[in-house]
Coordinates of N, CA, C and O in Angstrom, one line a residue:
A18 N -18.0 55.1 -169.1 CA -18.1 54.2 -170.2 C -19.1 54.8 -170.9 O -20.0 55.4 -170.8
I19 N -19.0 54.4 -172.7 CA -19.5 54.8 -172.7 C -20.4 53.7 -174.5 O -19.4 52.5 -174.6
I20 N -21.7 53.7 -174.3 CA -22.5 52.6 -175.5 C -22.4 53.8 -177.2 O -23.2 54.3 -176.4
D21 N -22.0 53.0 -177.6 CA -22.3 54.2 -179.1 C -23.0 52.7 -179.7 O -22.6 52.0 -180.2
Q22 N -24.8 52.8 -180.0 CA -25.9 51.7 -180.7 C -25.9 53.3 -181.8 O -27.2 52.6 -183.5
S23 N -25.6 54.3 -182.5 CA -25.5 54.6 -183.9 C -25.1 53.7 -185.1 O -24.0 52.8 -185.2
K24 N -25.6 54.0 -186.1 CA -25.6 53.2 -186.9 C -25.6 51.8 -187.4 O -24.5 50.8 -188.0
N25 N -26.7 51.5 -186.7 CA -26.8 50.0 -186.2 C -28.2 49.7 -187.0 O -29.4 49.4 -186.2
P26 N -27.8 49.0 -188.2 CA -28.8 49.0 -188.5 C -29.9 47.6 -188.6 O -30.9 47.9 -189.0
K27 N -29.2 46.4 -187.2 CA -30.4 45.4 -187.8 C -30.6 45.1 -186.2 O -31.5 44.9 -185.9
K28 N -30.9 47.1 -185.7 CA -31.9 46.4 -183.7 C -32.9 46.8 -184.4 O -33.4 47.3 -185.2
K29 N -33.7 46.1 -184.2 CA -34.8 46.0 -184.3 C -35.8 46.7 -183.0 O -34.6 47.3 -182.1
P30 N -36.4 47.3 -182.6 CA -37.4 47.9 -182.0 C -37.7 47.0 -180.7 O -37.9 47.3 -180.2
T31 N -37.5 46.0 -180.9 CA -37.3 45.0 -179.9 C -36.7 45.2 -178.4 O -36.8 44.6 -177.7
G32 N -35.3 45.6 -179.4 CA -34.1 45.9 -179.3 C -33.8 46.4 -178.0 O -32.9 46.8 -176.6
T33 N -35.0 48.2 -177.8 CA -35.1 48.6 -177.3 C -35.1 48.1 -175.3 O -34.7 48.7 -174.3
A34 N -35.9 47.8 -175.2 CA -36.0 46.4 -174.0 C -35.2 46.1 -173.4 O -34.6 45.8 -172.3
A35 N -34.5 44.6 -174.1 CA -32.8 44.7 -174.2 C -32.2 45.5 -173.2 O -31.6 45.2 -172.7
L36 N -32.1 47.1 -174.2 CA -31.2 48.0 -174.0 C -31.9 48.5 -172.9 O -30.5 48.9 -171.6
Y37 N -33.0 48.4 -172.6 CA -33.5 49.1 -171.2 C -33.2 48.5 -170.3 O -33.1 48.9 -169.3
E38 N -33.2 46.6 -169.7 CA -33.2 45.4 -169.2 C -32.3 45.5 -169.1 O -31.5 46.3 -167.9
A39 N -30.4 46.1 -169.4 CA -28.9 46.1 -169.4 C -28.4 47.4 -168.8 O -28.1 47.2 -168.3
L40 N -29.3 48.5 -169.0 CA -29.2 49.7 -168.4 C -29.9 50.7 -166.9 O -29.3 51.4 -166.4
K41 N -30.6 49.6 -166.8 CA -31.7 51.0 -165.8 C -31.1 50.7 -165.3 O -31.4 52.4 -163.8
N42 N -30.0 49.7 -164.8 CA -29.2 49.9 -163.3 C -28.0 50.4 -163.1 O -27.1 49.9 -162.1
N43 N -27.1 50.1 -164.7 CA -26.1 50.7 -165.0 C -25.6 51.9 -163.8 O -26.0 52.3 -164.2
T44 N -24.1 51.5 -163.7 CA -23.9 52.9 -163.4 C -22.9 54.0 -163.3 O -21.9 54.5 -163.3
S45 N -22.3 53.2 -164.5 CA -20.6 53.1 -165.3 C -20.8 54.1 -166.9 O -20.1 54.2 -167.1
V46 N -22.1 53.3 -167.4 CA -22.6 54.5 -168.1 C -22.4 56.1 -168.3 O -23.7 55.9 -168.2
T47 N -22.1 56.1 -169.8 CA -22.3 58.0 -169.3 C -22.8 58.3 -170.0 O -23.0 59.7 -170.4
K48 N -23.1 57.4 -171.3 CA -23.7 59.0 -172.6 C -24.2 57.3 -173.4 O -23.6 56.4 -172.9
L49 N -24.6 57.5 -174.2 CA -25.8 57.0 -175.5 C -25.8 57.2 -176.6 O -27.0 58.0 -176.5
D50 N -25.7 56.6 -177.1 CA -26.0 57.1 -178.8 C -26.8 56.2 -179.1 O -26.0 55.4 -179.7
I51 N -27.9 56.5 -179.6 CA -28.8 55.9 -180.7 C -29.0 56.2 -182.6 O -29.8 55.9 -182.5
S52 N -28.8 57.1 -182.4 CA -28.9 57.1 -183.6 C -28.5 56.6 -185.0 O -28.1 56.0 -184.9
H53 N -29.1 56.7 -185.9 CA -29.3 56.2 -187.5 C -29.8 55.4 -186.5 O -29.2 53.7 -187.0
N54 N -31.0 54.8 -186.5 CA -31.8 53.8 -185.7 C -32.9 54.1 -186.6 O -33.7 54.8 -186.0
M55 N -33.7 53.4 -187.2 CA -34.9 52.7 -186.8 C -35.6 53.0 -185.8 O -36.1 52.0 -185.4
L56 N -35.7 53.8 -184.8 CA -37.1 53.5 -183.9 C -38.5 53.1 -184.3 O -39.0 54.3 -185.0
Y57 N -39.2 52.8 -183.0 CA -40.5 52.9 -183.8 C -41.5 53.6 -181.7 O -40.2 53.8 -181.3
E58 N -42.9 53.9 -181.8 CA -42.9 53.8 -180.6 C -42.2 53.3 -179.5 O -42.4 54.2 -178.7
R59 N -43.1 52.3 -179.3 CA -42.2 50.9 -178.3 C -40.6 51.5 -177.9 O -40.4 51.8 -177.2
G60 N -40.1 51.4 -178.6 CA -38.5 52.0 -178.3 C -38.2 52.8 -178.2 O -37.9 52.8 -177.1
Y61 N -39.1 54.5 -178.6 CA -38.7 55.3 -177.9 C -39.0 55.7 -176.3 O -38.4 56.8 -175.6
K62 N -40.3 54.9 -175.4 CA -40.7 54.1 -174.1 C -39.9 54.2 -173.5 O -39.8 54.2 -172.4
D63 N -39.0 52.8 -174.3 CA -37.8 52.2 -173.8 C -36.6 53.1 -173.3 O -36.5 53.0 -171.9
I64 N -36.2 53.6 -174.3 CA -35.2 54.9 -174.3 C -35.6 56.0 -173.4 O -35.2 56.2 -172.1
A65 N -36.4 56.2 -173.5 CA -37.5 57.3 -172.6 C -38.2 57.2 -171.0 O -37.4 57.3 -170.5
S66 N -37.7 55.5 -170.0 CA -38.4 55.2 -169.2 C -36.3 54.2 -168.5 O -36.2 55.1 -167.7
L67 N -35.4 54.7 -169.1 CA -33.9 54.0 -169.5 C -34.2 56.2 -168.3 O -33.1 55.8 -167.6
L68 N -33.8 56.6 -169.8 CA -33.3 58.4 -168.9 C -33.5 58.8 -167.9 O -33.3 59.4 -167.4
R69 N -34.9 57.9 -167.4 CA -35.6 58.1 -166.1 C -35.3 58.3 -165.2 O -34.5 58.5 -163.9
E70 N -34.6 56.2 -165.4 CA -34.4 55.3 -164.0 C -33.2 56.3 -163.8 O -32.3 55.3 -162.9
N71 N -31.7 55.7 -164.9 CA -30.2 55.4 -165.3 C -30.5 57.8 -165.1 O -30.1 57.4 -166.0
K72 N -29.7 56.9 -163.4 CA -29.0 58.6 -163.5 C -27.6 58.7 -163.9 O -26.9 60.0 -164.4
S73 N -27.3 57.8 -164.6 CA -25.4 58.7 -164.3 C -25.5 58.7 -166.3 O -24.3 59.2 -166.3
I74 N -26.3 57.6 -167.2 CA -25.9 58.7 -168.0 C -26.7 59.7 -168.4 O -27.1 60.6 -168.1
Q75 N -26.0 60.7 -168.4 CA -25.6 62.4 -169.0 C -25.5 63.2 -169.8 O -25.8 63.9 -170.6
T76 N -25.1 61.8 -171.3 CA -25.3 61.9 -172.1 C -26.1 61.5 -173.5 O -26.3 60.4 -173.2
F77 N -27.0 62.0 -173.7 CA -27.9 60.8 -174.6 C -27.9 61.7 -176.6 O -28.0 63.3 -176.3
Y78 N -27.5 60.9 -177.2 CA -27.7 61.2 -178.8 C -29.2 60.6 -179.5 O -28.6 59.2 -179.6
S79 N -29.8 60.6 -180.5 CA -31.0 60.4 -181.5 C -31.7 61.2 -182.0 O -31.5 62.7 -181.5
D80 N -31.4 61.1 -183.3 CA -31.7 62.4 -184.1 C -33.2 61.4 -185.3 O -34.0 61.9 -185.0
M81 N -33.4 60.3 -184.2 CA -35.1 60.3 -184.4 C -35.1 59.4 -186.1 O -35.9 59.4 -187.1
Y82 N -34.0 58.8 -186.5 CA -33.6 58.7 -188.5 C -34.7 57.3 -187.7 O -34.4 56.5 -188.1
G83 N -35.2 58.0 -188.9 CA -36.1 56.9 -190.0 C -37.0 56.5 -189.0 O -37.9 55.0 -188.3
G84 N -38.1 57.3 -187.6 CA -38.4 57.1 -186.8 C -39.8 56.8 -187.3 O -40.1 57.2 -188.3
H85 N -40.5 56.0 -186.7 CA -42.1 55.4 -186.5 C -43.2 56.1 -185.7 O -43.3 55.0 -184.6
I86 N -43.0 57.2 -185.7 CA -44.0 57.6 -184.0 C -45.7 57.8 -184.3 O -46.1 58.7 -186.2

């Protein structure tokens, strides 16, 4: 399965916590694309934790577009 969250302008910084919870134990998602999202430090930490815990995600895209770290 592929999750493409790229170009999702309504994504709020707290949305990454929900994404983390939904995917941390998921074994069918192999690609995650969060490019073109405005993320903040907390969001990047959530995504980093997710990638450490979920070994099924083999491909990850992020361009830090509009990111605030």
